[in-house]
Short mmCIF file of C-alpha atoms in Angstrom, two decimals:
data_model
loop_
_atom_site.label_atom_id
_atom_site.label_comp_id
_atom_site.label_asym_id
_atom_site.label_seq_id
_atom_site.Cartn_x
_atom_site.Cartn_y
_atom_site.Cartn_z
CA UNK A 1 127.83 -41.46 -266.37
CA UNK A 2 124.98 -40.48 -268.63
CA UNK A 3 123.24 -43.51 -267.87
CA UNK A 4 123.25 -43.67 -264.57
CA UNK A 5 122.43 -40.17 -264.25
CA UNK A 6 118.94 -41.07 -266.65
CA UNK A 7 118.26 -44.00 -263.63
CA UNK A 8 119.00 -41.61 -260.80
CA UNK A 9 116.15 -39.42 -262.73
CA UNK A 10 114.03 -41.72 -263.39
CA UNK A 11 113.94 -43.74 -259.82
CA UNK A 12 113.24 -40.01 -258.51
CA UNK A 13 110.42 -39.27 -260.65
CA UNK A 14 109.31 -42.67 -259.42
CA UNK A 15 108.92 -41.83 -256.38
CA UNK A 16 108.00 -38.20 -256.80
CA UNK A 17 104.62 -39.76 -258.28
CA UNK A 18 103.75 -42.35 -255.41
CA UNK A 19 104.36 -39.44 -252.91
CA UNK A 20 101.94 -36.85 -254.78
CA UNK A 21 99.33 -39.97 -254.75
CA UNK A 22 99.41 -40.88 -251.28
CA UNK A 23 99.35 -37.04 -250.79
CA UNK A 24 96.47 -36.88 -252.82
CA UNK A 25 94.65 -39.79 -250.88
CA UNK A 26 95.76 -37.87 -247.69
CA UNK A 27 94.00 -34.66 -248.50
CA UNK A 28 90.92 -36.20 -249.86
CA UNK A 29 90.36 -38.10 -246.71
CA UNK A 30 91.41 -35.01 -244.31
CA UNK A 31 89.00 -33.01 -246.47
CA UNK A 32 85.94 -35.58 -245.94
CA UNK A 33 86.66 -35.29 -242.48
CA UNK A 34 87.25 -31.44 -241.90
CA UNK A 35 83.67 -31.31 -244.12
CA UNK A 36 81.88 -34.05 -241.07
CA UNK A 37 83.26 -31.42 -238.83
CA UNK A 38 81.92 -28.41 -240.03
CA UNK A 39 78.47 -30.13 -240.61
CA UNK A 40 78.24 -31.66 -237.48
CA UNK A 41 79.62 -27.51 -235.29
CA UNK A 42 76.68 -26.15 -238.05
CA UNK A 43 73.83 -28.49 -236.66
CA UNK A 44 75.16 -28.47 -232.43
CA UNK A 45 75.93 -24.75 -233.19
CA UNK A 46 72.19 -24.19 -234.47
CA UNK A 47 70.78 -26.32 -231.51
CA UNK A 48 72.33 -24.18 -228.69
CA UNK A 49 70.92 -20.99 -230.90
CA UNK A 50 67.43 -22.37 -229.98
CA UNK A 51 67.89 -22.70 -226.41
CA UNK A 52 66.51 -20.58 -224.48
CA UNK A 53 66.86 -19.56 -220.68
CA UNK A 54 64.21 -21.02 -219.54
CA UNK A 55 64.88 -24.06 -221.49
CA UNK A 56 68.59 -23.65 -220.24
CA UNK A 57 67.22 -23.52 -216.36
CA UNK A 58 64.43 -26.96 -216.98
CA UNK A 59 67.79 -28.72 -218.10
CA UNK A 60 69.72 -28.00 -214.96
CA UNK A 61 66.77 -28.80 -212.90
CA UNK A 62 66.14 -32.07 -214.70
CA UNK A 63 70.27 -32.87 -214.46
CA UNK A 64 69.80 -32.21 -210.51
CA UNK A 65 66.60 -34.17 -210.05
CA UNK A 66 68.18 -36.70 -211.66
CA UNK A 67 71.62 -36.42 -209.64
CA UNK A 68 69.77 -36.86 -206.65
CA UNK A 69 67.19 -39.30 -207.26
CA UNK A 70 69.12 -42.40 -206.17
CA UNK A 71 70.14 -41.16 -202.62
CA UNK A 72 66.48 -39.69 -201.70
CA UNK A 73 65.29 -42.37 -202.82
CA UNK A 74 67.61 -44.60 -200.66
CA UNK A 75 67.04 -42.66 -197.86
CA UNK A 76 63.31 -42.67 -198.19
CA UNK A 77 62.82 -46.52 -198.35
CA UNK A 78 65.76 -47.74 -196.07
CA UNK A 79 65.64 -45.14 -193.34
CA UNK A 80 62.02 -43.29 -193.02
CA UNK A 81 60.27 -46.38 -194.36
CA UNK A 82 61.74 -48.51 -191.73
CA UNK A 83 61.56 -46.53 -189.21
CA UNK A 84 58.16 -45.27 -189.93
CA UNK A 85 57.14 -49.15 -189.49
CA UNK A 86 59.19 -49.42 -186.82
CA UNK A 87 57.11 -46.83 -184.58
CA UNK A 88 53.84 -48.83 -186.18
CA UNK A 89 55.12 -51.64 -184.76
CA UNK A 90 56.27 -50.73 -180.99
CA UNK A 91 52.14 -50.02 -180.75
CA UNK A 92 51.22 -53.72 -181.85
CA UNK A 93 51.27 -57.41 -180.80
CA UNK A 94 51.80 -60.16 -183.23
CA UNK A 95 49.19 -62.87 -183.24
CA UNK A 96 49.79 -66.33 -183.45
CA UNK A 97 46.22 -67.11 -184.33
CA UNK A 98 45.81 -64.80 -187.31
CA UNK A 99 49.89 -64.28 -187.95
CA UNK A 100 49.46 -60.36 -187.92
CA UNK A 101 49.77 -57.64 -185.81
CA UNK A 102 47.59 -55.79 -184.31
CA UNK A 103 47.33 -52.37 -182.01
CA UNK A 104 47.60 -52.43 -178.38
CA UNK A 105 48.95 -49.03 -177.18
CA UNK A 106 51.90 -48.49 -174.87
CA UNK A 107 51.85 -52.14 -173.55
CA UNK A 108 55.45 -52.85 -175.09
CA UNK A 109 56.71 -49.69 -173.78
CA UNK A 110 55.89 -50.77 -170.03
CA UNK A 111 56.94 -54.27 -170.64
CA UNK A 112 60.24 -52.56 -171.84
CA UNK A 113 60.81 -50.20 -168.86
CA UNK A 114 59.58 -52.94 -166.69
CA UNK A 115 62.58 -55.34 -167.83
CA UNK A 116 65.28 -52.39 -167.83
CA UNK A 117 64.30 -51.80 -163.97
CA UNK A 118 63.40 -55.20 -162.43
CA UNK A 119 65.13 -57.79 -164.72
CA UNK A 120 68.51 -58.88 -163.45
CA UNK A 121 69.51 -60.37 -166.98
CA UNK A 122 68.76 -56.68 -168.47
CA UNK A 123 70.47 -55.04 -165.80
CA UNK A 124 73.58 -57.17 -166.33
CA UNK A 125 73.33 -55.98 -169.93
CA UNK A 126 72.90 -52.53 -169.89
CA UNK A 127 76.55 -52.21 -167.24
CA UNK A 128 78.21 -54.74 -169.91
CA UNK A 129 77.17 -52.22 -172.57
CA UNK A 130 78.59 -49.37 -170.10
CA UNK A 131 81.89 -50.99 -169.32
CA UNK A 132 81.94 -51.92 -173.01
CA UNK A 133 81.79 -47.99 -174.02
CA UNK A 134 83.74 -47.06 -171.24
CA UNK A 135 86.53 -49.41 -172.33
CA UNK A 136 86.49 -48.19 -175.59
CA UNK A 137 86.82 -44.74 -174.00
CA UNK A 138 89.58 -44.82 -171.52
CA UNK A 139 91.42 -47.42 -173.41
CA UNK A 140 91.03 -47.85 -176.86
CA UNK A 141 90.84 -43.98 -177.49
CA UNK A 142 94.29 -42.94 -176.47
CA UNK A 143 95.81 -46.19 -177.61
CA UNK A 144 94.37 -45.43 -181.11
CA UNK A 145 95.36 -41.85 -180.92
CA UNK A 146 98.86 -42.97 -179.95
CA UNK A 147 99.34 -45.51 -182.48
CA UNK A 148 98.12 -42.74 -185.10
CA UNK A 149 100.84 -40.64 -184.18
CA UNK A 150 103.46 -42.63 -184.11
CA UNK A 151 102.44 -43.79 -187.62
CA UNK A 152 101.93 -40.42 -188.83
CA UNK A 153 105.37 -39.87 -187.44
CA UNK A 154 106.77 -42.65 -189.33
CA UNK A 155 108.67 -44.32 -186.71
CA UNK A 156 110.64 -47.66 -187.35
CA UNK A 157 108.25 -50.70 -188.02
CA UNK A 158 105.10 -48.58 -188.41
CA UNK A 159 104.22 -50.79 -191.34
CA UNK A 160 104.18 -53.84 -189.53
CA UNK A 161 101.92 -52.19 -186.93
CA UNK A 162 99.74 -50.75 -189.64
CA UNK A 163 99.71 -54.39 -190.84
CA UNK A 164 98.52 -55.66 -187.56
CA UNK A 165 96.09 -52.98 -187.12
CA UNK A 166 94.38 -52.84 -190.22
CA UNK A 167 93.42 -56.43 -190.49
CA UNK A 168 90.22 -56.31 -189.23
CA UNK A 169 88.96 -53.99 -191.49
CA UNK A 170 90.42 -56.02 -194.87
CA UNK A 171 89.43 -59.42 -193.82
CA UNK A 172 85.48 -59.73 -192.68
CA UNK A 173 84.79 -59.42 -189.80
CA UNK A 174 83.32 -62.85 -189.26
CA UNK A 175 86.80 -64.09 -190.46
CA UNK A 176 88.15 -62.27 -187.65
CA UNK A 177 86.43 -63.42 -185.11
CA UNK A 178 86.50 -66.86 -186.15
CA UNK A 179 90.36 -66.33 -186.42
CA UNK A 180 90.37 -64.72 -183.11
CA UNK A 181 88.31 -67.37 -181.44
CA UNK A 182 90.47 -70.64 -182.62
CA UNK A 183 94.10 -68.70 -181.60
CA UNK A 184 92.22 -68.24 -178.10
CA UNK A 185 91.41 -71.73 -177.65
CA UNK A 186 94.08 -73.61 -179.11
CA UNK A 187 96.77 -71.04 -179.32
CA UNK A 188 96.52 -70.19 -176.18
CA UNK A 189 94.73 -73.18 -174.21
CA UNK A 190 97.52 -73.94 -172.57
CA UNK A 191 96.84 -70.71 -170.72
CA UNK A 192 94.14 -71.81 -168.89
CA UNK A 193 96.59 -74.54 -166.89
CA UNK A 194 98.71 -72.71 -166.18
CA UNK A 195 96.58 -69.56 -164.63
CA UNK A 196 94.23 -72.73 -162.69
CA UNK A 197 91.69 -72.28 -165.05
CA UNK A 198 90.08 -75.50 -166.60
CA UNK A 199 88.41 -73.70 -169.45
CA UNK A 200 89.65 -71.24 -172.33
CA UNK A 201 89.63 -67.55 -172.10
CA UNK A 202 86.18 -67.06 -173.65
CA UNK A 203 84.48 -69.63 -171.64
CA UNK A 204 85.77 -69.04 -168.96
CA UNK A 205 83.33 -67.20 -166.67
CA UNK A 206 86.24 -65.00 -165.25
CA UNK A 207 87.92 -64.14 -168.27
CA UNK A 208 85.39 -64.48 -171.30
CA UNK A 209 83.46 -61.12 -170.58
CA UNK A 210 87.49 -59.04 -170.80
CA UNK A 211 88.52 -61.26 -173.39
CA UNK A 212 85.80 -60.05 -175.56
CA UNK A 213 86.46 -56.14 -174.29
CA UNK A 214 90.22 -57.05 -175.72
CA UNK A 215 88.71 -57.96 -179.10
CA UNK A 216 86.71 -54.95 -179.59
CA UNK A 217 89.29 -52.46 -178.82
CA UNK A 218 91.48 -54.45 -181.51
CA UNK A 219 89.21 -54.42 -183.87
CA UNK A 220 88.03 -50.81 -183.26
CA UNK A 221 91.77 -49.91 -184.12
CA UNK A 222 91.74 -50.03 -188.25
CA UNK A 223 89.13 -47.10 -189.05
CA UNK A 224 89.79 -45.11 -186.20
CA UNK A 225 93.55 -45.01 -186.96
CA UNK A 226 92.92 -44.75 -190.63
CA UNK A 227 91.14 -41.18 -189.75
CA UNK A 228 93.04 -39.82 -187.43
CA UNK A 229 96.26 -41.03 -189.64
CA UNK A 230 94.62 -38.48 -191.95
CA UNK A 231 93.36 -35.75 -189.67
CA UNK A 232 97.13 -35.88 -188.40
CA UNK A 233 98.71 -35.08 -191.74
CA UNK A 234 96.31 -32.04 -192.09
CA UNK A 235 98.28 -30.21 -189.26
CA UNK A 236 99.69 -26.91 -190.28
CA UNK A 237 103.79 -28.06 -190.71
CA UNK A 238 104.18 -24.31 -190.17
CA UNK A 239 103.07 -24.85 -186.51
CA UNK A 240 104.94 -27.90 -186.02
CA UNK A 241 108.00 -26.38 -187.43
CA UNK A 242 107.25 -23.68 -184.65
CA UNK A 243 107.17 -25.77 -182.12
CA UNK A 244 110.27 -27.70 -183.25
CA UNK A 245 112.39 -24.24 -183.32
CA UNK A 246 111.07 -23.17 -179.37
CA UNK A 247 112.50 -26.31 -178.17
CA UNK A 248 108.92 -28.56 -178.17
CA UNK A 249 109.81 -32.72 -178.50
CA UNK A 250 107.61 -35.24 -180.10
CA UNK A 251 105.12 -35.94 -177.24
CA UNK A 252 105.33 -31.69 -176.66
CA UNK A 253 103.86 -32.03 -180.21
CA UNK A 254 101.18 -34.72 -179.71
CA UNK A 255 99.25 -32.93 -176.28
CA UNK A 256 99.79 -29.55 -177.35
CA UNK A 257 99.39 -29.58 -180.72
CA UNK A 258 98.22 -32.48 -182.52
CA UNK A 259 95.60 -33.27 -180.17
CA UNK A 260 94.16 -29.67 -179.88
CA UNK A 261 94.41 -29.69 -184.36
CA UNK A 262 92.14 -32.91 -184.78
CA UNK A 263 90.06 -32.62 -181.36
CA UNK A 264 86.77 -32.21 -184.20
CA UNK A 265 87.56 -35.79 -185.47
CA UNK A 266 87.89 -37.27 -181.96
CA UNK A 267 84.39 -35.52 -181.02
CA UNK A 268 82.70 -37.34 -183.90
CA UNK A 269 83.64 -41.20 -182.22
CA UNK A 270 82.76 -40.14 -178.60
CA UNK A 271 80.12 -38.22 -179.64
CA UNK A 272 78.49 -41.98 -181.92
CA UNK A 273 79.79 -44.21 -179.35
CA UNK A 274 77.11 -42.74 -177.03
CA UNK A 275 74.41 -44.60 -179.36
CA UNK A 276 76.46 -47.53 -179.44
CA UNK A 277 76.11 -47.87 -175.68
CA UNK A 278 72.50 -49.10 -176.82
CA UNK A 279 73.55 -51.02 -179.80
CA UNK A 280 76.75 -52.54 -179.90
CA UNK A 281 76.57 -56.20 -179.84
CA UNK A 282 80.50 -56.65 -178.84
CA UNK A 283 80.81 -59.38 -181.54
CA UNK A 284 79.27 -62.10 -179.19
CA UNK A 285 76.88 -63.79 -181.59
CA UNK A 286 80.24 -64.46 -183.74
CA UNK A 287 81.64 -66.25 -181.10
CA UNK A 288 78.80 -68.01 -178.88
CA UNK A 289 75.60 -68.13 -181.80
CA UNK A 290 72.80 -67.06 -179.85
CA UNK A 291 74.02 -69.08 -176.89
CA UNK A 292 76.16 -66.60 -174.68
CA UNK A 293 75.60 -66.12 -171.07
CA UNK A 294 73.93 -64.09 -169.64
CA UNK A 295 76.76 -62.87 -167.67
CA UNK A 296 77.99 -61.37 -171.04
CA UNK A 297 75.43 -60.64 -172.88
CA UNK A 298 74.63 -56.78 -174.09
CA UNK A 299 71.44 -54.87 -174.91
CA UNK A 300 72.55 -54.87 -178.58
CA UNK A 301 72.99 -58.81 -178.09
CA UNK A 302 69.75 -59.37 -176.46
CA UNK A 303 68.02 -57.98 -179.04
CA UNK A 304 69.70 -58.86 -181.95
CA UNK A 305 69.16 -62.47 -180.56
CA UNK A 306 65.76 -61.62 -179.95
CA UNK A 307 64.52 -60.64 -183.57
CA UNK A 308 66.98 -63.00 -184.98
CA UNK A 309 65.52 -65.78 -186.54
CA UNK A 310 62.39 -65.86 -189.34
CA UNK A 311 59.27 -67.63 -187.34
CA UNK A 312 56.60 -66.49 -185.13
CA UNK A 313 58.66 -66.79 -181.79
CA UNK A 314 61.20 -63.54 -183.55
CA UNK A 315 57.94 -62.05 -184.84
CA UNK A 316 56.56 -61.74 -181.67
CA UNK A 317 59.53 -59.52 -180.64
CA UNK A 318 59.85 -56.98 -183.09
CA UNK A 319 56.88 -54.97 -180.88
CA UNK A 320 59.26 -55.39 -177.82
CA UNK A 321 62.13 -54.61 -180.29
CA UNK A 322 60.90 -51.58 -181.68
CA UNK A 323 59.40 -50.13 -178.61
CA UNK A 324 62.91 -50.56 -177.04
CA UNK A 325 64.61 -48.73 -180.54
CA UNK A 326 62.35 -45.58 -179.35
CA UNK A 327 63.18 -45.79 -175.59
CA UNK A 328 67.15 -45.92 -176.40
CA UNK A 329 66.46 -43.09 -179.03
CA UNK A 330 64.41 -40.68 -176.66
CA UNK A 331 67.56 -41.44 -174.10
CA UNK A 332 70.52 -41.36 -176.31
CA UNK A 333 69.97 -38.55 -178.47
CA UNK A 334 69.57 -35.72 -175.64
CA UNK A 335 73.09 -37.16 -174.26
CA UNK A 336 74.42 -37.11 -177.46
CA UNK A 337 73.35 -33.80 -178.18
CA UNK A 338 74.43 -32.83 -174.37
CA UNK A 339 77.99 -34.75 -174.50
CA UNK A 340 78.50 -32.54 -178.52
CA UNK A 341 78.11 -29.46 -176.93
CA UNK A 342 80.22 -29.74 -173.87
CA UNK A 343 83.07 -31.78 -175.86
CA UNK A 344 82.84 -28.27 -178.29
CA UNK A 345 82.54 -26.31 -175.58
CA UNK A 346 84.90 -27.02 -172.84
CA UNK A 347 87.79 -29.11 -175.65
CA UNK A 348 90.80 -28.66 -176.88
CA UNK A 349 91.34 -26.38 -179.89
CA UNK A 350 93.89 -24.95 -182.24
CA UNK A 351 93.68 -21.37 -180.91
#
């Protein structure tokens, strides 16, 4: 008993001493640290001592100069650069002899009015932009405000239509088209027997122009639902709840109340697609190149096509171009300004 009462003793001294000396190590290293601390508070402690306000205040103004650097500089190069040259350059003429421009007044200006009022081809583009906008308006609007409800709603198979929706926006748009064009033609050619027609839907000359109106409102639908998805899920519940008590049903809910609740998001598309009346291209050069008739074409197309390639025939357009950018701007933005303040005026709101 002795004995193995001296092993018990001595196995716990044993281990008595290698857990004072790890101990030991412990505190010297948690005592080389605490001491890197307190060095390193004493020297950031002394610095902010010496500040004073007025170094304090050059600081904050440096931090902000800094935070905003990138974007004014952005905007300064890529918007009032370019347009700055742009307005240079609706008061030139490019040169073929010397390959430069040079001054010669309004003389794009006229050329431009000239073409809006007397050329049948721009004519035919400017109501293709119209019924192109107009579509978008009286179709594609309430279809994209219904859809949004119904997903915001969460009715059975809204992710499949979310799925169907959305893919425009997550594949490229080129993709799209392309993916649009071939189900048109092959998917669908049998189509054209059977209606009489011995071309496809987008050559055909009776169908191409509304097949293309199709495609846009389609691929309007991803963004435009994404937002108003969102807008709809900032509704008051207390005011739905409301509603739900007094008897209201769902589509009680979407005129009376969800409609009136996100009218400010719906302002901001009608309000831009005013502009886009001017510049929307309807996705024709993704189908027909720079080859679509004229039948079809759209101001945004004919000058996109216009400017489009990198020789002296698309540098001799950018005067025409950019005198046409400032006509559409001098006409768009008082309508735009005019069509704001009667949609905020005369709307829908929460109260």
């Amino acid at each position: 008993m002795k004995k193995k009462k001296r092993y018990h003793r001595r196995s716990e001294d044993g281990e008595t001493i290698i857990s004072k000396f790890f101990s030991k190590i412990f505190r010297f290293i948690g005592s080389i640290i605490y001491s890197i601390q307190v060095k390193l508070h004493k020297i950031f402690h002394k610095k902010e001592k010496k500040l004073t306000m007025s170094s304090v205040k050059r600081r904050r103004k440096i931090f902000y100069a800094a935070l905003l650097a990138y974007p004014l500089a952005q905007f300064i190069i890529f918007y009032v650069l370019v347009n700055f040259n742009s307005i240079l350059l609706s008061f030139q003429t490019w040169s073929t002899e010397t390959s430069s421009f040079y001054f010669t007044g309004f003389n794009n200006f006229k050329d431009v009015i000239n073409d809006l009022f007397n050329d049948a081809d721009m004519k035919v583009a400017f109501l293709n932009s119209i019924k192109i906008y107009l579509a978008a308006l009286l179709i594609g609007l309430p279809l994209n405000l219904i859809f949004s409800f119904l997903m915001y709603k969460k009715i059975p198979g809204n992710g499949a239509f979310r799925i169907v929706l959305f893919l425009p926006q997550i594949i490229s748009s080129l993709v799209i088209s392309l993916m649009f064009k071939y189900i048109v033609e092959y998917g669908l050619g049998n189509l054209g027997g059977k209606l009489a027609f011995d071309q496809t839907l987008l050559s055909n000359r009776k169908t191409g122009f509304p097949t293309i109106i199709f495609y846009c409102i389609w691929a309007s639908f991803g963004t435009q639902i994404l937002i108003y998805t969102n807008a709809f899920s900032k509704i008051n519940p207390e005011l739905v709840e409301y509603g739900k008590l007094e008897g209201m049903n769902m589509w009680q809910e979407f005129f009376h109340i969800s409609i009136p609740s996100i009218f400010p998001t719906i302002t901001v598309f009608l309000v831009a697609g005013v502009a886009g009346i001017f510049t929307n291209q309807a996705a024709l050069y993704n189908f027909y190149g720079a080859g679509a008739s004229t039948h079809m074409q759209t101001l945004g197309y004919i000058f996109f096509v216009k400017v489009l390639k990198n020789n002296d025939a698309a540098f001799a357009q950018y005067p025409y171009a950019s005198a046409a950018g400032l006509i559409f701007t001098i006409v768009a933005a008082p309508i735009t300004l005019l069509v704001k303040r009667l949609l905020e005026k005369y709307g829908p709101n929460e109260g």
